[in-house]
Tab-separated table of C-alpha atoms in Angstrom:
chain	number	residue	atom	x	y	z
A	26	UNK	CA	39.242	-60.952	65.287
A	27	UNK	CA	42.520	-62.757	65.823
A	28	UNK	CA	44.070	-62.775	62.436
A	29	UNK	CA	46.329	-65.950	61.515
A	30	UNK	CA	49.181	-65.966	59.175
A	31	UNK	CA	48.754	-65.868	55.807
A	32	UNK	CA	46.063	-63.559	55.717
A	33	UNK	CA	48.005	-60.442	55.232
A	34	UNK	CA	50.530	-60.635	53.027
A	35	UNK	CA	54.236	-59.623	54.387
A	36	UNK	CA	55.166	-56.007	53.107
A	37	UNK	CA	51.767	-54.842	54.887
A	38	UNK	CA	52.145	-56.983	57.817
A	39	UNK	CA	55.634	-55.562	57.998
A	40	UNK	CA	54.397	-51.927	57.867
A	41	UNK	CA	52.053	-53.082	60.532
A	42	UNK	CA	54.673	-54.083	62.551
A	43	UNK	CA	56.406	-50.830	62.529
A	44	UNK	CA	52.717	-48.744	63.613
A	45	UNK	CA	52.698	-51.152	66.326
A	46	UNK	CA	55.943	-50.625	67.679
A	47	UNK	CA	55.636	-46.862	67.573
A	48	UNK	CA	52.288	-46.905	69.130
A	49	UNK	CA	53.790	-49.698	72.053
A	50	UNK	CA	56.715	-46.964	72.235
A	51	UNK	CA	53.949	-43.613	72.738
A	52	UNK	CA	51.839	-45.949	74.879
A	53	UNK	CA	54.686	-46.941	77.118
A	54	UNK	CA	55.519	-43.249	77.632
A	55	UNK	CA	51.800	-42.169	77.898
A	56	UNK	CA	51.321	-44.915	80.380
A	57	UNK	CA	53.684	-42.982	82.603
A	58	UNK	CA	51.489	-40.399	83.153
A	59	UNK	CA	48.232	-42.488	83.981
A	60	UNK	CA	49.730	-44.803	86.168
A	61	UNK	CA	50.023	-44.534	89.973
A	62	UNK	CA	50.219	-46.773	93.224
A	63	UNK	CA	46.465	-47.285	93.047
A	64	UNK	CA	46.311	-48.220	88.865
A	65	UNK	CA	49.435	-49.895	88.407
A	66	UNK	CA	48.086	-53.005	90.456
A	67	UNK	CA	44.462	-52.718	88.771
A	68	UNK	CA	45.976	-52.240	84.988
A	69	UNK	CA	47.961	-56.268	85.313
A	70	UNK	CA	44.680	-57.106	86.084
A	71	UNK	CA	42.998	-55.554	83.607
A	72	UNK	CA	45.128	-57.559	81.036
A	73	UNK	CA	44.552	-61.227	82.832
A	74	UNK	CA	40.823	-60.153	82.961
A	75	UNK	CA	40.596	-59.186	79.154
A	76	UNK	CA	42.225	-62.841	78.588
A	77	UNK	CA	39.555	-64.581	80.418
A	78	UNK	CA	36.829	-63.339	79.187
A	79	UNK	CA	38.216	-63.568	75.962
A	80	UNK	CA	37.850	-67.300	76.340
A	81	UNK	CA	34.264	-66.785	76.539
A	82	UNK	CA	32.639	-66.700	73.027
A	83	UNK	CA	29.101	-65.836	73.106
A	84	UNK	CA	26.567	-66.397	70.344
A	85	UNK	CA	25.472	-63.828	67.892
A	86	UNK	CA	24.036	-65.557	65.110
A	87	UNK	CA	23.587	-68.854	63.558
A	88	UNK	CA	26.581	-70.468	63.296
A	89	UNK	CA	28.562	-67.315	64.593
A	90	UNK	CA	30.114	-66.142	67.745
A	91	UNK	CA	31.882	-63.552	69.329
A	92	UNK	CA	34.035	-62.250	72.065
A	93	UNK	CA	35.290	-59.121	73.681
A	94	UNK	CA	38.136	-57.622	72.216
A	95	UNK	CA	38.846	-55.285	75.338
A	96	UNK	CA	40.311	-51.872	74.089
A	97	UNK	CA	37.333	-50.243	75.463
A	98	UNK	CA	36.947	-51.616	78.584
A	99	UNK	CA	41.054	-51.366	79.137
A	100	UNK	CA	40.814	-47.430	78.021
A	101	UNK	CA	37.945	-46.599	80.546
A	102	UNK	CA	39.523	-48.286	83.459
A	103	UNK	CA	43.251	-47.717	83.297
A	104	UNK	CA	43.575	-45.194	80.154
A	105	UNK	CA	44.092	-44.893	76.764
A	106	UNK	CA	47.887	-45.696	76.925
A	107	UNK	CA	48.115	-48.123	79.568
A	108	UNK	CA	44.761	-49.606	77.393
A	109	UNK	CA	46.706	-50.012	74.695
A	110	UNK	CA	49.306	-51.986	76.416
A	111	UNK	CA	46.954	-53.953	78.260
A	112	UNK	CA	45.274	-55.730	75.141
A	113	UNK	CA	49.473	-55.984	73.104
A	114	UNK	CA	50.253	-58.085	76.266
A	115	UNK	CA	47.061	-60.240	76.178
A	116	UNK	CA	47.685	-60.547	72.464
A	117	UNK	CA	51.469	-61.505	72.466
A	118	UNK	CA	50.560	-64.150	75.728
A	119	UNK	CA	47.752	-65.667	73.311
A	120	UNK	CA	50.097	-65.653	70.049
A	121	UNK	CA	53.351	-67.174	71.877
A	122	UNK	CA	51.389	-69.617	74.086
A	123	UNK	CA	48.063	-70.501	72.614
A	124	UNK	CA	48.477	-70.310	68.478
A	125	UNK	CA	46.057	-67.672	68.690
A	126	UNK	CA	46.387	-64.994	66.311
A	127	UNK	CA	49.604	-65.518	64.067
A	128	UNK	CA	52.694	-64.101	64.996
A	129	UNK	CA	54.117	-62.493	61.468
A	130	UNK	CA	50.637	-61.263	62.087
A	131	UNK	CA	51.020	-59.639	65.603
A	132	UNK	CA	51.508	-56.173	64.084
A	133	UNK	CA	47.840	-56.433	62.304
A	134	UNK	CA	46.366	-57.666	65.396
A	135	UNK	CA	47.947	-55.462	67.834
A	136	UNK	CA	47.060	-52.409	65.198
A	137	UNK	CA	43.247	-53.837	64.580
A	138	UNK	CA	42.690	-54.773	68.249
A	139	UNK	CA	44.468	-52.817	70.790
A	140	UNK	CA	45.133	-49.292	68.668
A	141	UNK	CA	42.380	-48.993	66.949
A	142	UNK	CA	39.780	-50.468	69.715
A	143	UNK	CA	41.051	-48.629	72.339
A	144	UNK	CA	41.737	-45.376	70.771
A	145	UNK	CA	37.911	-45.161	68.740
A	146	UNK	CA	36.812	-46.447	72.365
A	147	UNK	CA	37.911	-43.562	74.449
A	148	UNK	CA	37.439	-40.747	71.764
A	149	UNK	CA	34.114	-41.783	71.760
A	150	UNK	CA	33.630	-42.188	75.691
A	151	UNK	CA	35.480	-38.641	76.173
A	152	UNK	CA	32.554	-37.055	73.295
A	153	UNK	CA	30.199	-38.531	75.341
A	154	UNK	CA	31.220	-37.669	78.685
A	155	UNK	CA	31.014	-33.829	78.012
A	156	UNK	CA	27.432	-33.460	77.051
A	157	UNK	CA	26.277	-36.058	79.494
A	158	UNK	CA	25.611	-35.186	82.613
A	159	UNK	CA	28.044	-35.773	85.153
A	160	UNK	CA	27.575	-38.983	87.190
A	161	UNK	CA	28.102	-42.669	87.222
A	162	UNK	CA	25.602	-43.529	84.804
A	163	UNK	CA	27.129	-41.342	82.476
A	164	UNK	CA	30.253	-43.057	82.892
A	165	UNK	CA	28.573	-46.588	82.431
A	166	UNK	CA	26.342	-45.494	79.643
A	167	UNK	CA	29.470	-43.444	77.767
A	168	UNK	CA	31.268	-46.866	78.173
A	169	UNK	CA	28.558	-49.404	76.510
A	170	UNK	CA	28.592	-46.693	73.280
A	171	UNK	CA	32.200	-46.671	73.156
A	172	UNK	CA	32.274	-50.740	73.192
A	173	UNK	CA	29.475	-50.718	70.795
A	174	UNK	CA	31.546	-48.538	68.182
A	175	UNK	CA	34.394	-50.094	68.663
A	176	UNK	CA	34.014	-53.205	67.369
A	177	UNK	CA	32.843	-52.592	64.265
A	178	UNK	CA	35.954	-49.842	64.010
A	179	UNK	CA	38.562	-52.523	64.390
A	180	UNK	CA	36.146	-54.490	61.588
A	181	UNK	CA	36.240	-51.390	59.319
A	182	UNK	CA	40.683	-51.627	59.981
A	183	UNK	CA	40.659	-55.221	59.263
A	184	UNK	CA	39.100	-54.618	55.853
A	185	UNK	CA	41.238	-51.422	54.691
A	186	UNK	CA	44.366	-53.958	55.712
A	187	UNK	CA	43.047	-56.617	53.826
A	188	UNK	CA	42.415	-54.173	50.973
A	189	UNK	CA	45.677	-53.436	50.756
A	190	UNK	CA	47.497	-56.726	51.194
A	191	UNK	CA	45.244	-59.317	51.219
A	192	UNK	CA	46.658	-62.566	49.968
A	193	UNK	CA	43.322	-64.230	48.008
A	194	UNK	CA	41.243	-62.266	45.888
A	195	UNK	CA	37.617	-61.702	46.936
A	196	UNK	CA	35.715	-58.862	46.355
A	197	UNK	CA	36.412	-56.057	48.977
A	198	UNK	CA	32.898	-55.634	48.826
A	199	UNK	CA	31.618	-58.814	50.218
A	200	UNK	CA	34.428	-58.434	52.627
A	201	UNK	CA	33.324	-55.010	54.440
A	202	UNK	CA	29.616	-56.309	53.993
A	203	UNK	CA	29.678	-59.837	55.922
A	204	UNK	CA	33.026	-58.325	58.844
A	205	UNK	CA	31.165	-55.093	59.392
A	206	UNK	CA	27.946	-56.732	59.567
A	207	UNK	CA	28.105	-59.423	62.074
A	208	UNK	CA	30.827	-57.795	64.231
A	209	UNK	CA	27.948	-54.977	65.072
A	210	UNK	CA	26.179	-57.623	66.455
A	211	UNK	CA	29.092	-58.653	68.372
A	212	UNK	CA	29.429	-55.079	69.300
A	213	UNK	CA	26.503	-55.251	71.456
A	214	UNK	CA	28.100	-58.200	73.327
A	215	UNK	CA	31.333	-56.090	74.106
A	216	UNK	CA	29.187	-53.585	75.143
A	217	UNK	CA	27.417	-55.675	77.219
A	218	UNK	CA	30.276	-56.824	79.239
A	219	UNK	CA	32.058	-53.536	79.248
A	220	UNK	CA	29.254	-51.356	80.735
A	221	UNK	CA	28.523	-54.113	83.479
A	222	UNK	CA	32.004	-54.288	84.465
A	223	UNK	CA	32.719	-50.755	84.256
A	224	UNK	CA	29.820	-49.964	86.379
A	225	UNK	CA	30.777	-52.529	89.025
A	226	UNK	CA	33.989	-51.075	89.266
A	227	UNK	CA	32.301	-47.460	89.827
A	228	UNK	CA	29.578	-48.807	92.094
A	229	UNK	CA	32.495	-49.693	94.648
A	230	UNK	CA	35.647	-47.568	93.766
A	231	UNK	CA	35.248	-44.895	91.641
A	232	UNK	CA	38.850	-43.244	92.136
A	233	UNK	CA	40.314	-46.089	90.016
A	234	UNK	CA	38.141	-46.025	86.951
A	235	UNK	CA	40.553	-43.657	84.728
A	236	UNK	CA	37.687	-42.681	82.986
A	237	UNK	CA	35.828	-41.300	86.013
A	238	UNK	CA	38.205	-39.090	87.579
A	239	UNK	CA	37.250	-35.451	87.644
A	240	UNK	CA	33.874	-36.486	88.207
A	241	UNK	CA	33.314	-34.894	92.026
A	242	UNK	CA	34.114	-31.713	91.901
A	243	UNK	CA	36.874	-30.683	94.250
A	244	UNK	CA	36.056	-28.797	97.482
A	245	UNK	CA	37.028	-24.892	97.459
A	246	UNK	CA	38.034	-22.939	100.406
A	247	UNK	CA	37.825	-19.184	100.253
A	248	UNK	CA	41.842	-18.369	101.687
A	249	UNK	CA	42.237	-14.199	101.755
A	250	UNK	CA	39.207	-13.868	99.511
A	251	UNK	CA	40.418	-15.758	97.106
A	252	UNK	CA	38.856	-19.467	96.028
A	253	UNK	CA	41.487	-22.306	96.157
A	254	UNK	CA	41.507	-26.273	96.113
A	255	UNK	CA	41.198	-27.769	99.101
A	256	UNK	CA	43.781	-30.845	99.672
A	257	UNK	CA	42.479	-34.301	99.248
A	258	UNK	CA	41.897	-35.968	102.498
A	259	UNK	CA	43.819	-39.221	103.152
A	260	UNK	CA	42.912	-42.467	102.085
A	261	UNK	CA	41.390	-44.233	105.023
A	262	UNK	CA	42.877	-47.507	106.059
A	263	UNK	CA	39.236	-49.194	104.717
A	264	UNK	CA	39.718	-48.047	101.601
A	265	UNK	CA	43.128	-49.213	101.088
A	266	UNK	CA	42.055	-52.833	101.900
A	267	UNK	CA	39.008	-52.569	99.591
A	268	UNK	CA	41.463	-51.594	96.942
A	269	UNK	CA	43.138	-55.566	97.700
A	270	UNK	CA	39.812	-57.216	97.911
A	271	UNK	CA	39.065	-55.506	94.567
A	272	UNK	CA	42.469	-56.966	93.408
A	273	UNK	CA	41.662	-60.132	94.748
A	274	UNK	CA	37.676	-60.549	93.502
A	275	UNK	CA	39.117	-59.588	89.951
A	276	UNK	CA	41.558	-61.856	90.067
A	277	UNK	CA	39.570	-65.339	91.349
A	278	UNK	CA	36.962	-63.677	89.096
A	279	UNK	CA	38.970	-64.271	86.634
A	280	UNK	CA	40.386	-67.539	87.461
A	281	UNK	CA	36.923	-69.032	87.178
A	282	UNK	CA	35.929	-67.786	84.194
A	283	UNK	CA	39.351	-68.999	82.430
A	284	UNK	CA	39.261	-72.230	84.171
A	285	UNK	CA	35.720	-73.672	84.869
A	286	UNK	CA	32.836	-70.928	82.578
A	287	UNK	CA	35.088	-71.100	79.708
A	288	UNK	CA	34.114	-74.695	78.921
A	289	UNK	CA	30.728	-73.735	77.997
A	290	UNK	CA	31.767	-70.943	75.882
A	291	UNK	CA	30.210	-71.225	72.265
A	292	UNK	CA	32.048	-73.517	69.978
A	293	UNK	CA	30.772	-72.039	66.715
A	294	UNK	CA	33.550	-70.076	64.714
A	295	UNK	CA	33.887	-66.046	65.779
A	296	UNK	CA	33.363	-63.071	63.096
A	297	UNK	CA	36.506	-63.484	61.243
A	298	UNK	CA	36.706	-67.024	61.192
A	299	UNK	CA	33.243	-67.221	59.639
A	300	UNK	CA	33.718	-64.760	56.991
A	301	UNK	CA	37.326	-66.029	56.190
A	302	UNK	CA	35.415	-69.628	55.523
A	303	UNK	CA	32.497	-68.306	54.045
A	304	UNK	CA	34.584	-66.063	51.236
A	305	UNK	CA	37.261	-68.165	50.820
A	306	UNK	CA	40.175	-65.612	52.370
A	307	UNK	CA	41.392	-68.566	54.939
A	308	UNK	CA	42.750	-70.682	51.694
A	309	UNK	CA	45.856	-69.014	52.688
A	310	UNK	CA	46.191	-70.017	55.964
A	311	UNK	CA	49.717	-70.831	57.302
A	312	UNK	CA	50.399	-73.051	60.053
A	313	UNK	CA	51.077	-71.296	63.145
A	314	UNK	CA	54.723	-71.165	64.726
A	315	UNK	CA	53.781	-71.805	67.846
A	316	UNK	CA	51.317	-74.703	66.794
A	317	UNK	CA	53.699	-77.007	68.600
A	318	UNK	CA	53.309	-75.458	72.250
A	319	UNK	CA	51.833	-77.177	74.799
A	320	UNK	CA	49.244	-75.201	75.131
A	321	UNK	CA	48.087	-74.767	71.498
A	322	UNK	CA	44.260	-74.119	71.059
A	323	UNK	CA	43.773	-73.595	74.733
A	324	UNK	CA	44.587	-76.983	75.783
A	325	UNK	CA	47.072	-78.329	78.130
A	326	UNK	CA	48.801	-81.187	76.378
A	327	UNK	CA	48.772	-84.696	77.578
A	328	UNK	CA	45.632	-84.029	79.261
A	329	UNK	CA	42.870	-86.140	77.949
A	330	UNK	CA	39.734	-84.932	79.557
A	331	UNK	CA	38.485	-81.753	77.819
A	332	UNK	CA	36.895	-79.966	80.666
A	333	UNK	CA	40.593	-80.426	82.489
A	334	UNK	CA	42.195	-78.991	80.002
A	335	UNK	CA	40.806	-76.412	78.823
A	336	UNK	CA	40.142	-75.200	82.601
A	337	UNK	CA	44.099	-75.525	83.455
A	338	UNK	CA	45.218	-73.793	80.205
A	339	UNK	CA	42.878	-71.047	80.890
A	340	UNK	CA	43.970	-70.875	84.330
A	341	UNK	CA	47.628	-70.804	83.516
A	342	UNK	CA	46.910	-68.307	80.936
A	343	UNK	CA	45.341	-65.695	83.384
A	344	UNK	CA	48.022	-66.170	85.563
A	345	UNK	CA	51.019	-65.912	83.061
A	346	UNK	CA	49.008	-62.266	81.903
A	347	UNK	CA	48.744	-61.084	85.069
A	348	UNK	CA	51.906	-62.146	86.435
A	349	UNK	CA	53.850	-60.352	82.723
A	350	UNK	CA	51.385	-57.467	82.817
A	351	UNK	CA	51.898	-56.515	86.434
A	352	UNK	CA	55.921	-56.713	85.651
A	353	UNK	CA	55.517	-54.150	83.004
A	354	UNK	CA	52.952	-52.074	84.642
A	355	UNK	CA	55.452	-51.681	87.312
A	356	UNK	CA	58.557	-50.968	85.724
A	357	UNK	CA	56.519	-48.331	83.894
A	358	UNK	CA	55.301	-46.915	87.473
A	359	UNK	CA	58.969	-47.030	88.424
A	360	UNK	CA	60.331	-44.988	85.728
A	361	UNK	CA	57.579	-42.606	86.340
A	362	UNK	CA	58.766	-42.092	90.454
A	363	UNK	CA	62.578	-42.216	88.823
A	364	UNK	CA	62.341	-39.243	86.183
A	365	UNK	CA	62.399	-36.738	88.066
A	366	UNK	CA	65.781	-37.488	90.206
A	367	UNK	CA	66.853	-38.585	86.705
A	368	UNK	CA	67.031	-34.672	85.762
């Protein structure tokens, strides 16, 4: 779904540009609000994880693959907000350092991948939450409907933008046809891999899955006849330390699927890439900017074996979006603790 230069022409990329930065500017002050000591740590994460598996493009039909775009699984476990800035930072690591995804074009693919993903994603999971019963299952089934939907969303976006400044002319009719199409199968795979990882995250700490809190309901103790919420015990030294070896397990998780499964990854081209071919709408392709970095196409330059390569670009990619996440998940935390003596 990465869209390259020349796709989009440059008054609507422009305009694109502008929605992004207002939504980065909402998100960053939404993000206040959902982030804490135990989900700051968790949301830098959250980015370097989206990047890795990313990397990992699974078949969906012949000739086609896909790969998870994220907003979903970002919304659910950190929130909407901090969601959205999850998947702009993944995006802006993979346009500046890999060539992926042009960078005139980073408005269109922040729009089509983190805004409209993630927000679809949780509207969707929130629907669902209320007339499903309450329970972990609900959370993890909620999440692989939201995944599902969203993929095809952010297809149904690409389209509109391409009907409006699309730079070849094909038929906007074949276009919504073939993207809509094949990225509902791809939906499936996003879903997939968001429900699994969502409900792993549940399964062993519940308190930071954004999307689960409110789920036990809060002890009441009757004070001079009158019900009131009891305090929240203290978090137990055990649980603190399972929050790090969380941490931890995501991150070497991550760190092998970047650097060592990512080499078996499908090869074939993903949704966009196959449709662009197939209709004719990459003609207009410009070279990328950053086509001269040294780590163009997910390769580390110099470095002759493939397997090598691709493993130590992937590996330096998950820890460059961790390491930039983290920084802006915290300064975000800090201006949330700071407000207040602010006024």
């Amino acid at each position: 779904m990465h869209v390259p230069d020349g796709f989009i022409d440059a008054p609507t990329s422009a305009v694109t540009a502008v929605v992004a930065a207002g939504a980065l500017a909402v998100s960053l002050r939404g993000a206040r609000r959902e982030l804490d000591e135990r989900t700051a740590p968790l949301a830098g994460l959250v980015a370097a994880f989206i990047f890795a598996v990313q990397m990992l493009n699974f078949p969906v039909a012949a000739g086609t693959s896909g790969h998870l775009l994220g907003g979903a699984l970002a919304a659910i476990l950190v929130g909407p907000y901090t969601g959205v800035l999850c998947v702009s930072v993944v995006l802006l690591m993979q346009g500046i350092l890999f060539a992926d995804g042009g960078l005139t074009a980073l408005g269109v693919n922040i729009t089509d991948m983190a805004i409209v993903t993630t927000v679809v994603a949780y509207a969707v999971f929130r629907g669902l939450l209320k007339v499903l019963p309450r329970g972990r299952r609900s959370v993890t089934a909620a999440a692989f409907v939201a995944a599902l939907l969203s993929v095809p969303a952010a297809a149904v976006a690409f389209t509109l933008l391409y009907a409006v400044g699309g730079t070849t002319d094909v038929a906007l009719g074949k276009v919504a046809g073939a993207m809509i199409g094949v990225h509902v199968l791809i939906g499936v795979g996003e879903a997939a891999i968001t429900a699994l990882t969502v409900g792993a995250v549940v399964a062993v700490r519940p308190d930071l899955v954004y999307g689960a809190r409110g789920l036990r309901q809060g002890l009441k103790l009757r004070v001079n006849g009158a019900l009131v919420d009891a305090p929240e015990p203290a978090a137990p030294v055990a649980a603190r330390t399972s929050r790090r070896t969380l941490w931890i397990s995501g991150l070497v998780t991550s760190l092998v699927l970047a650097g060592f499964v990512s080499y078996y990854a499908s090869a074939s081209p993903d949704g966009l890439e196959k449709v662009a071919h197939d209709h004719g709408i990459d003609t207009r392709t410009k070279e990328h900017a950053a086509a001269g970095s040294p780590l163009a196409d997910y390769g580390v330059e110099d470095v002759s074996d493939a397997r090598l390569s691709g493993g130590l670009a992937g590996v330096i990619g998950v820890g460059t979006t961790v390491v930039a996440g983290s920084a802006v998940f915290w300064a975000v935390r800090r201006r949330r603790t700071s407000a207040p003596e602010a006024l």
